[in-house]
Structure formats: structure tokens, C-alpha cells
Short mmCIF file of N, CA and C in Angstrom, two decimals:
data_model
loop_
_atom_site.label_atom_id
_atom_site.label_comp_id
_atom_site.label_asym_id
_atom_site.label_seq_id
_atom_site.Cartn_x
_atom_site.Cartn_y
_atom_site.Cartn_z
N MET A 1 104.52 116.31 115.96
CA MET A 1 105.67 115.72 116.63
C MET A 1 105.19 114.95 117.87
N ILE A 2 104.30 115.55 118.63
CA ILE A 2 103.79 114.91 119.84
C ILE A 2 103.04 113.62 119.49
N THR A 3 102.23 113.69 118.44
CA THR A 3 101.45 112.52 118.02
C THR A 3 102.38 111.37 117.61
N TYR A 4 103.43 111.68 116.87
CA TYR A 4 104.37 110.65 116.45
C TYR A 4 105.16 110.11 117.64
N CYS A 5 105.64 110.99 118.49
CA CYS A 5 106.47 110.55 119.63
C CYS A 5 105.70 109.70 120.62
N ALA A 6 104.39 109.83 120.66
CA ALA A 6 103.59 108.98 121.55
C ALA A 6 103.76 107.51 121.18
N ARG A 7 104.13 107.22 119.95
CA ARG A 7 104.34 105.85 119.51
C ARG A 7 105.57 105.20 120.17
N TYR A 8 106.50 106.02 120.65
CA TYR A 8 107.68 105.47 121.30
C TYR A 8 107.33 104.74 122.59
N ALA A 9 106.21 105.10 123.21
CA ALA A 9 105.78 104.46 124.45
C ALA A 9 105.12 103.11 124.19
N GLU A 10 104.78 102.83 122.96
CA GLU A 10 104.14 101.56 122.62
C GLU A 10 105.18 100.46 122.48
N GLU A 11 104.72 99.23 122.47
CA GLU A 11 105.63 98.09 122.30
C GLU A 11 106.37 98.23 120.98
N GLY A 12 107.67 98.08 121.01
CA GLY A 12 108.49 98.21 119.81
C GLY A 12 108.74 99.64 119.40
N GLY A 13 108.33 100.58 120.24
CA GLY A 13 108.43 101.99 119.90
C GLY A 13 109.85 102.48 119.63
N PHE A 14 110.81 101.91 120.34
CA PHE A 14 112.18 102.37 120.14
C PHE A 14 112.78 101.88 118.83
N ASP A 15 112.07 101.03 118.11
CA ASP A 15 112.52 100.60 116.79
C ASP A 15 112.01 101.52 115.69
N LEU A 16 111.19 102.51 116.05
CA LEU A 16 110.65 103.43 115.06
C LEU A 16 111.74 104.37 114.54
N PRO A 17 111.63 104.77 113.29
CA PRO A 17 112.58 105.76 112.79
C PRO A 17 112.32 107.11 113.45
N ALA A 18 113.35 107.89 113.59
CA ALA A 18 113.21 109.22 114.20
C ALA A 18 112.52 110.17 113.23
N LEU A 19 111.68 111.02 113.78
CA LEU A 19 111.07 112.10 113.04
C LEU A 19 111.85 113.35 113.42
N ILE A 20 112.59 113.90 112.47
CA ILE A 20 113.52 114.99 112.76
C ILE A 20 112.89 116.31 112.32
N PRO A 21 112.72 117.27 113.25
CA PRO A 21 112.12 118.55 112.87
C PRO A 21 113.15 119.54 112.31
N GLN A 22 112.66 120.46 111.49
CA GLN A 22 113.44 121.59 110.99
C GLN A 22 114.78 121.18 110.38
N VAL A 23 114.71 120.42 109.31
CA VAL A 23 115.91 119.91 108.65
C VAL A 23 116.18 120.75 107.40
N TYR A 24 117.44 121.10 107.22
CA TYR A 24 117.84 121.83 106.02
C TYR A 24 118.45 120.84 105.03
N LEU A 25 117.92 120.85 103.82
CA LEU A 25 118.45 120.00 102.77
C LEU A 25 119.86 120.43 102.42
N HIS A 26 120.07 121.74 102.38
CA HIS A 26 121.39 122.26 102.05
C HIS A 26 121.59 123.55 102.82
N TYR A 27 122.71 123.67 103.47
CA TYR A 27 123.02 124.87 104.22
C TYR A 27 124.35 125.39 103.70
N ASP A 28 124.36 126.62 103.25
CA ASP A 28 125.56 127.19 102.66
C ASP A 28 126.07 128.32 103.55
N PRO A 29 127.17 128.10 104.28
CA PRO A 29 127.65 129.15 105.18
C PRO A 29 128.07 130.42 104.45
N TYR A 30 128.39 130.33 103.17
CA TYR A 30 128.80 131.53 102.44
C TYR A 30 127.64 132.49 102.22
N THR A 31 126.42 131.98 102.06
CA THR A 31 125.30 132.89 101.92
C THR A 31 125.07 133.65 103.22
N ARG A 32 125.38 133.04 104.34
CA ARG A 32 125.24 133.72 105.63
C ARG A 32 126.26 134.86 105.74
N LYS A 33 127.49 134.60 105.33
CA LYS A 33 128.54 135.61 105.41
C LYS A 33 128.25 136.80 104.49
N SER A 34 127.51 136.56 103.41
CA SER A 34 127.22 137.65 102.49
C SER A 34 126.25 138.66 103.08
N GLY A 35 125.54 138.26 104.14
CA GLY A 35 124.58 139.14 104.77
C GLY A 35 123.25 139.19 104.07
N LYS A 36 123.12 138.48 102.97
CA LYS A 36 121.89 138.53 102.19
C LYS A 36 120.85 137.54 102.68
N GLN A 37 121.27 136.43 103.24
CA GLN A 37 120.35 135.40 103.71
C GLN A 37 120.84 134.87 105.04
N SER A 38 120.03 134.04 105.63
CA SER A 38 120.39 133.46 106.93
C SER A 38 121.43 132.36 106.80
N GLY A 39 121.73 131.93 105.61
CA GLY A 39 122.62 130.79 105.41
C GLY A 39 121.85 129.61 104.85
N ALA A 40 120.55 129.59 105.08
CA ALA A 40 119.70 128.56 104.51
C ALA A 40 119.23 129.04 103.15
N LEU A 41 119.35 128.21 102.16
CA LEU A 41 118.92 128.59 100.84
C LEU A 41 117.40 128.54 100.75
N TYR A 42 116.85 129.33 99.86
CA TYR A 42 115.41 129.46 99.70
C TYR A 42 114.75 128.10 99.49
N ARG A 43 113.69 127.86 100.20
CA ARG A 43 112.88 126.66 100.09
C ARG A 43 113.67 125.38 100.38
N GLN A 44 114.63 125.46 101.24
CA GLN A 44 115.44 124.28 101.55
C GLN A 44 115.10 123.68 102.91
N ARG A 45 114.31 124.38 103.72
CA ARG A 45 113.99 123.86 105.05
C ARG A 45 112.76 122.98 104.99
N MET A 46 112.90 121.80 105.58
CA MET A 46 111.77 120.87 105.66
C MET A 46 111.22 120.96 107.07
N ASP A 47 109.89 120.88 107.21
CA ASP A 47 109.31 120.88 108.54
C ASP A 47 109.75 119.62 109.30
N PHE A 48 109.65 118.47 108.64
CA PHE A 48 110.06 117.20 109.26
C PHE A 48 110.68 116.30 108.21
N LEU A 49 111.67 115.53 108.63
CA LEU A 49 112.28 114.51 107.78
C LEU A 49 112.24 113.19 108.55
N LEU A 50 111.79 112.16 107.88
CA LEU A 50 111.77 110.82 108.46
C LEU A 50 112.58 109.92 107.53
N LEU A 51 113.60 109.30 108.06
CA LEU A 51 114.43 108.37 107.29
C LEU A 51 113.92 106.97 107.61
N ALA A 52 113.15 106.42 106.69
CA ALA A 52 112.42 105.17 106.92
C ALA A 52 113.35 103.95 106.89
N PRO A 53 112.91 102.86 107.51
CA PRO A 53 113.72 101.64 107.52
C PRO A 53 114.03 101.10 106.13
N ASP A 54 113.17 101.37 105.14
CA ASP A 54 113.45 100.89 103.79
C ASP A 54 114.35 101.86 103.01
N ARG A 55 114.94 102.82 103.73
CA ARG A 55 115.87 103.81 103.20
C ARG A 55 115.17 104.93 102.41
N SER A 56 113.87 105.02 102.52
CA SER A 56 113.14 106.14 101.92
C SER A 56 113.38 107.40 102.73
N ARG A 57 113.42 108.51 102.02
CA ARG A 57 113.55 109.82 102.66
C ARG A 57 112.19 110.52 102.53
N ILE A 58 111.56 110.77 103.66
CA ILE A 58 110.19 111.25 103.66
C ILE A 58 110.15 112.64 104.28
N VAL A 59 109.62 113.59 103.53
CA VAL A 59 109.44 114.96 103.98
C VAL A 59 107.98 115.16 104.35
N ILE A 60 107.76 115.73 105.52
CA ILE A 60 106.40 116.05 105.96
C ILE A 60 106.34 117.55 106.17
N GLU A 61 105.42 118.19 105.49
CA GLU A 61 105.25 119.64 105.57
C GLU A 61 103.89 119.98 106.14
N VAL A 62 103.85 120.98 107.00
CA VAL A 62 102.60 121.51 107.53
C VAL A 62 102.50 122.93 107.01
N ASP A 63 101.52 123.16 106.14
CA ASP A 63 101.42 124.43 105.44
C ASP A 63 100.36 125.35 106.03
N GLY A 64 100.80 126.52 106.42
CA GLY A 64 99.88 127.58 106.80
C GLY A 64 99.63 128.46 105.59
N ALA A 65 98.84 129.49 105.79
CA ALA A 65 98.47 130.38 104.69
C ALA A 65 99.69 131.05 104.05
N GLN A 66 100.78 131.21 104.80
CA GLN A 66 101.97 131.87 104.25
C GLN A 66 102.59 131.07 103.11
N HIS A 67 102.22 129.82 102.96
CA HIS A 67 102.74 129.00 101.87
C HIS A 67 102.09 129.32 100.54
N TYR A 68 100.93 129.91 100.56
CA TYR A 68 100.21 130.16 99.31
C TYR A 68 99.55 131.53 99.26
N GLY A 69 99.80 132.39 100.24
CA GLY A 69 99.15 133.69 100.23
C GLY A 69 99.93 134.75 100.98
N ARG A 70 99.41 135.96 100.90
CA ARG A 70 99.98 137.12 101.60
C ARG A 70 98.91 137.70 102.51
N PRO A 71 99.33 138.19 103.68
CA PRO A 71 98.34 138.76 104.60
C PRO A 71 97.82 140.11 104.11
N ASN A 72 96.55 140.34 104.35
CA ASN A 72 95.95 141.64 104.10
C ASN A 72 96.05 142.46 105.38
N PRO A 73 95.92 143.77 105.28
CA PRO A 73 95.92 144.58 106.51
C PRO A 73 94.77 144.15 107.42
N PRO A 74 94.96 144.24 108.72
CA PRO A 74 93.89 143.85 109.65
C PRO A 74 92.62 144.67 109.43
N ASP A 75 91.47 144.03 109.62
CA ASP A 75 90.21 144.76 109.51
C ASP A 75 89.96 145.56 110.78
N GLU A 76 88.80 146.17 110.90
CA GLU A 76 88.50 147.03 112.06
C GLU A 76 88.47 146.26 113.38
N HIS A 77 88.37 144.92 113.30
CA HIS A 77 88.37 144.09 114.49
C HIS A 77 89.75 143.46 114.75
N GLY A 78 90.71 143.79 113.92
CA GLY A 78 92.05 143.25 114.08
C GLY A 78 92.28 141.92 113.41
N LYS A 79 91.25 141.41 112.72
CA LYS A 79 91.39 140.11 112.05
C LYS A 79 92.16 140.27 110.74
N VAL A 80 93.12 139.37 110.55
CA VAL A 80 93.93 139.37 109.33
C VAL A 80 93.41 138.27 108.42
N THR A 81 93.13 138.63 107.19
CA THR A 81 92.76 137.65 106.17
C THR A 81 93.93 137.53 105.20
N TRP A 82 93.83 136.54 104.33
CA TRP A 82 94.92 136.26 103.39
C TRP A 82 94.39 136.27 101.97
N THR A 83 95.23 136.67 101.05
CA THR A 83 94.91 136.62 99.63
C THR A 83 95.83 135.61 98.97
N ALA A 84 95.23 134.71 98.21
CA ALA A 84 96.02 133.69 97.51
C ALA A 84 96.95 134.36 96.49
N VAL A 85 98.16 133.83 96.41
CA VAL A 85 99.16 134.33 95.45
C VAL A 85 99.61 133.13 94.61
N PRO A 86 99.09 133.02 93.40
CA PRO A 86 99.43 131.87 92.56
C PRO A 86 100.93 131.63 92.40
N ARG A 87 101.73 132.70 92.37
CA ARG A 87 103.17 132.55 92.22
C ARG A 87 103.76 131.76 93.40
N LEU A 88 103.30 132.04 94.63
CA LEU A 88 103.81 131.31 95.80
C LEU A 88 103.47 129.83 95.71
N TYR A 89 102.25 129.54 95.31
CA TYR A 89 101.85 128.14 95.16
C TYR A 89 102.70 127.45 94.08
N ALA A 90 102.90 128.13 92.97
CA ALA A 90 103.69 127.56 91.88
C ALA A 90 105.13 127.29 92.32
N GLU A 91 105.71 128.20 93.10
CA GLU A 91 107.07 127.98 93.61
C GLU A 91 107.12 126.77 94.53
N MET A 92 106.09 126.62 95.36
CA MET A 92 106.05 125.49 96.30
C MET A 92 105.96 124.16 95.55
N VAL A 93 105.07 124.06 94.57
CA VAL A 93 104.93 122.78 93.88
C VAL A 93 106.13 122.50 92.97
N ALA A 94 106.77 123.55 92.46
CA ALA A 94 107.99 123.35 91.68
C ALA A 94 109.09 122.75 92.56
N GLU A 95 109.19 123.26 93.79
CA GLU A 95 110.17 122.71 94.72
C GLU A 95 109.83 121.27 95.09
N ASP A 96 108.54 120.97 95.25
CA ASP A 96 108.13 119.58 95.51
C ASP A 96 108.59 118.67 94.38
N ARG A 97 108.42 119.10 93.15
CA ARG A 97 108.86 118.28 92.01
C ARG A 97 110.37 118.05 92.05
N ARG A 98 111.11 119.10 92.36
CA ARG A 98 112.57 118.99 92.42
C ARG A 98 112.99 118.00 93.51
N LEU A 99 112.34 118.09 94.67
CA LEU A 99 112.67 117.16 95.75
C LEU A 99 112.30 115.73 95.39
N ARG A 100 111.17 115.54 94.73
CA ARG A 100 110.77 114.18 94.32
C ARG A 100 111.79 113.60 93.35
N LEU A 101 112.24 114.42 92.42
CA LEU A 101 113.24 113.93 91.46
C LEU A 101 114.57 113.62 92.16
N ALA A 102 114.81 114.24 93.30
CA ALA A 102 116.03 113.98 94.07
C ALA A 102 115.86 112.77 95.01
N GLY A 103 114.68 112.14 94.97
CA GLY A 103 114.49 110.92 95.72
C GLY A 103 113.72 111.05 97.03
N TYR A 104 113.11 112.18 97.27
CA TYR A 104 112.32 112.38 98.49
C TYR A 104 110.84 112.13 98.21
N GLU A 105 110.15 111.60 99.20
CA GLU A 105 108.69 111.54 99.18
C GLU A 105 108.21 112.74 99.98
N ILE A 106 107.17 113.40 99.51
CA ILE A 106 106.67 114.59 100.20
C ILE A 106 105.20 114.41 100.52
N TYR A 107 104.88 114.69 101.78
CA TYR A 107 103.49 114.67 102.22
C TYR A 107 103.19 116.02 102.85
N ARG A 108 102.15 116.67 102.36
CA ARG A 108 101.76 117.99 102.86
C ARG A 108 100.45 117.91 103.62
N PHE A 109 100.40 118.64 104.72
CA PHE A 109 99.18 118.80 105.48
C PHE A 109 98.87 120.29 105.55
N GLY A 110 97.60 120.62 105.43
CA GLY A 110 97.19 122.00 105.68
C GLY A 110 97.09 122.20 107.18
N GLY A 111 97.63 123.30 107.67
CA GLY A 111 97.56 123.56 109.10
C GLY A 111 96.13 123.51 109.62
N TRP A 112 95.19 123.94 108.81
CA TRP A 112 93.79 123.95 109.21
C TRP A 112 93.29 122.55 109.52
N GLU A 113 93.63 121.56 108.67
CA GLU A 113 93.12 120.21 108.90
C GLU A 113 93.66 119.59 110.18
N LEU A 114 94.84 120.01 110.59
CA LEU A 114 95.42 119.47 111.83
C LEU A 114 94.86 120.15 113.07
N SER A 115 94.32 121.34 112.90
CA SER A 115 93.76 122.06 114.05
C SER A 115 92.30 121.70 114.29
N GLU A 116 91.70 120.97 113.39
CA GLU A 116 90.32 120.54 113.54
C GLU A 116 90.22 119.41 114.56
N PRO A 117 89.01 119.11 115.09
CA PRO A 117 88.86 118.06 116.10
C PRO A 117 89.44 116.70 115.69
N GLY A 118 89.39 116.32 114.43
CA GLY A 118 89.91 115.02 114.01
C GLY A 118 91.37 115.05 113.61
N GLY A 119 92.07 116.15 113.88
CA GLY A 119 93.46 116.29 113.44
C GLY A 119 94.40 115.25 113.99
N ARG A 120 94.28 114.97 115.28
CA ARG A 120 95.17 113.97 115.90
C ARG A 120 94.93 112.59 115.29
N ARG A 121 93.68 112.23 115.11
CA ARG A 121 93.34 110.92 114.53
C ARG A 121 93.85 110.83 113.09
N LEU A 122 93.72 111.91 112.35
CA LEU A 122 94.22 111.95 110.98
C LEU A 122 95.72 111.64 110.96
N LEU A 123 96.47 112.26 111.87
CA LEU A 123 97.92 112.01 111.94
C LEU A 123 98.24 110.59 112.39
N GLU A 124 97.50 110.10 113.38
CA GLU A 124 97.74 108.72 113.84
C GLU A 124 97.54 107.74 112.70
N ASP A 125 96.44 107.90 111.95
CA ASP A 125 96.17 107.01 110.81
C ASP A 125 97.23 107.16 109.72
N PHE A 126 97.65 108.40 109.47
CA PHE A 126 98.69 108.65 108.47
C PHE A 126 99.98 107.94 108.84
N PHE A 127 100.44 108.10 110.08
CA PHE A 127 101.69 107.47 110.48
C PHE A 127 101.59 105.95 110.48
N THR A 128 100.44 105.42 110.83
CA THR A 128 100.25 103.97 110.78
C THR A 128 100.41 103.46 109.35
N SER A 129 99.77 104.13 108.41
CA SER A 129 99.86 103.74 107.00
C SER A 129 101.26 103.95 106.45
N LEU A 130 101.86 105.08 106.80
CA LEU A 130 103.20 105.40 106.29
C LEU A 130 104.23 104.38 106.78
N LEU A 131 104.19 104.06 108.06
CA LEU A 131 105.17 103.12 108.61
C LEU A 131 104.94 101.70 108.09
N ALA A 132 103.68 101.34 107.84
CA ALA A 132 103.40 100.02 107.27
C ALA A 132 103.96 99.93 105.85
N ARG A 133 103.88 101.02 105.12
CA ARG A 133 104.37 101.04 103.74
C ARG A 133 105.89 101.01 103.66
N HIS A 134 106.56 101.55 104.66
CA HIS A 134 108.02 101.71 104.59
C HIS A 134 108.74 100.86 105.63
N GLN A 135 108.34 99.61 105.77
CA GLN A 135 109.02 98.71 106.71
C GLN A 135 110.36 98.30 106.16
N LYS A 136 111.20 97.85 107.07
CA LYS A 136 112.52 97.36 106.67
C LYS A 136 112.34 96.13 105.80
N PRO A 137 113.01 96.09 104.65
CA PRO A 137 112.88 94.91 103.77
C PRO A 137 113.43 93.65 104.44
N THR A 138 112.77 92.55 104.19
CA THR A 138 113.24 91.26 104.71
C THR A 138 114.22 90.67 103.72
N LEU A 139 115.17 89.94 104.23
CA LEU A 139 116.22 89.35 103.36
C LEU A 139 115.83 87.99 102.89
#
């Protein structure tokens, strides 16, 4: 979010589309009243949504280990490791397919790659390419 918002300070920055965090594709207040869920349906929350000038709907996800694994008990030093769970991964990619068929573009980043020294540059280059691809159509 910080990397993207830095672009607002550049020339023409206020013409950029908004990057909206924590967007729910569908929110059903009845599931909240049932007490079974928070009101948000399973796998409906997007980390970020960008509504591009060409009317594309772009979902950006930052995936930590919880997206594809379960934590193991801490070791003797308190370190928690994760075990991959193929079912979690399958559910995630199935949801990606459903969103794509509904007209969304999805871009996933591993949390690890963004925490590395080149993470900021990776995002800057990504947003440059993404915004160039999704410019407002000329008449």
C-alpha cells in the first residue's frame, strides 16, 4: 500500500486509480446473525482491489504460509514451522478460477518475496507494468 501510494506524490499521481484494501466481494449480513460466521463468506475477502481506468477489476493478494499450510507446534526455541496442506492450496486456486470467470484479474505475491531486499523494487516495477497495461482507452 505504501509503495503504491508513493505514486500519488508524482506528477499526475492524483489521476491514478485507488488501491482499496480489505475488500469483500460479497458480504451477507444473515450469516453474521446466524452466529456461524463473521458475515463475510469464505474466501470472499480480497487483500487489495484496484479498479483500473480501462474498467478492469484487479485483485492483488499477498499470501503468507496460512494460505497453503498449517502451523506446527513451536520447537524448543519457540520457532513455528508450517506444513503444506494440498487441500488449502486447491481451495485457493479454485477460488482464483471462479473470480477469473467472474471477470477479475488476480495477481498473487508470496509474503516472503515482498520481505526480501528487492521487495519494494519488485512492487514498483509491477505497478508500473500493470498501470501501463490498463490505461484508459482513447476514443
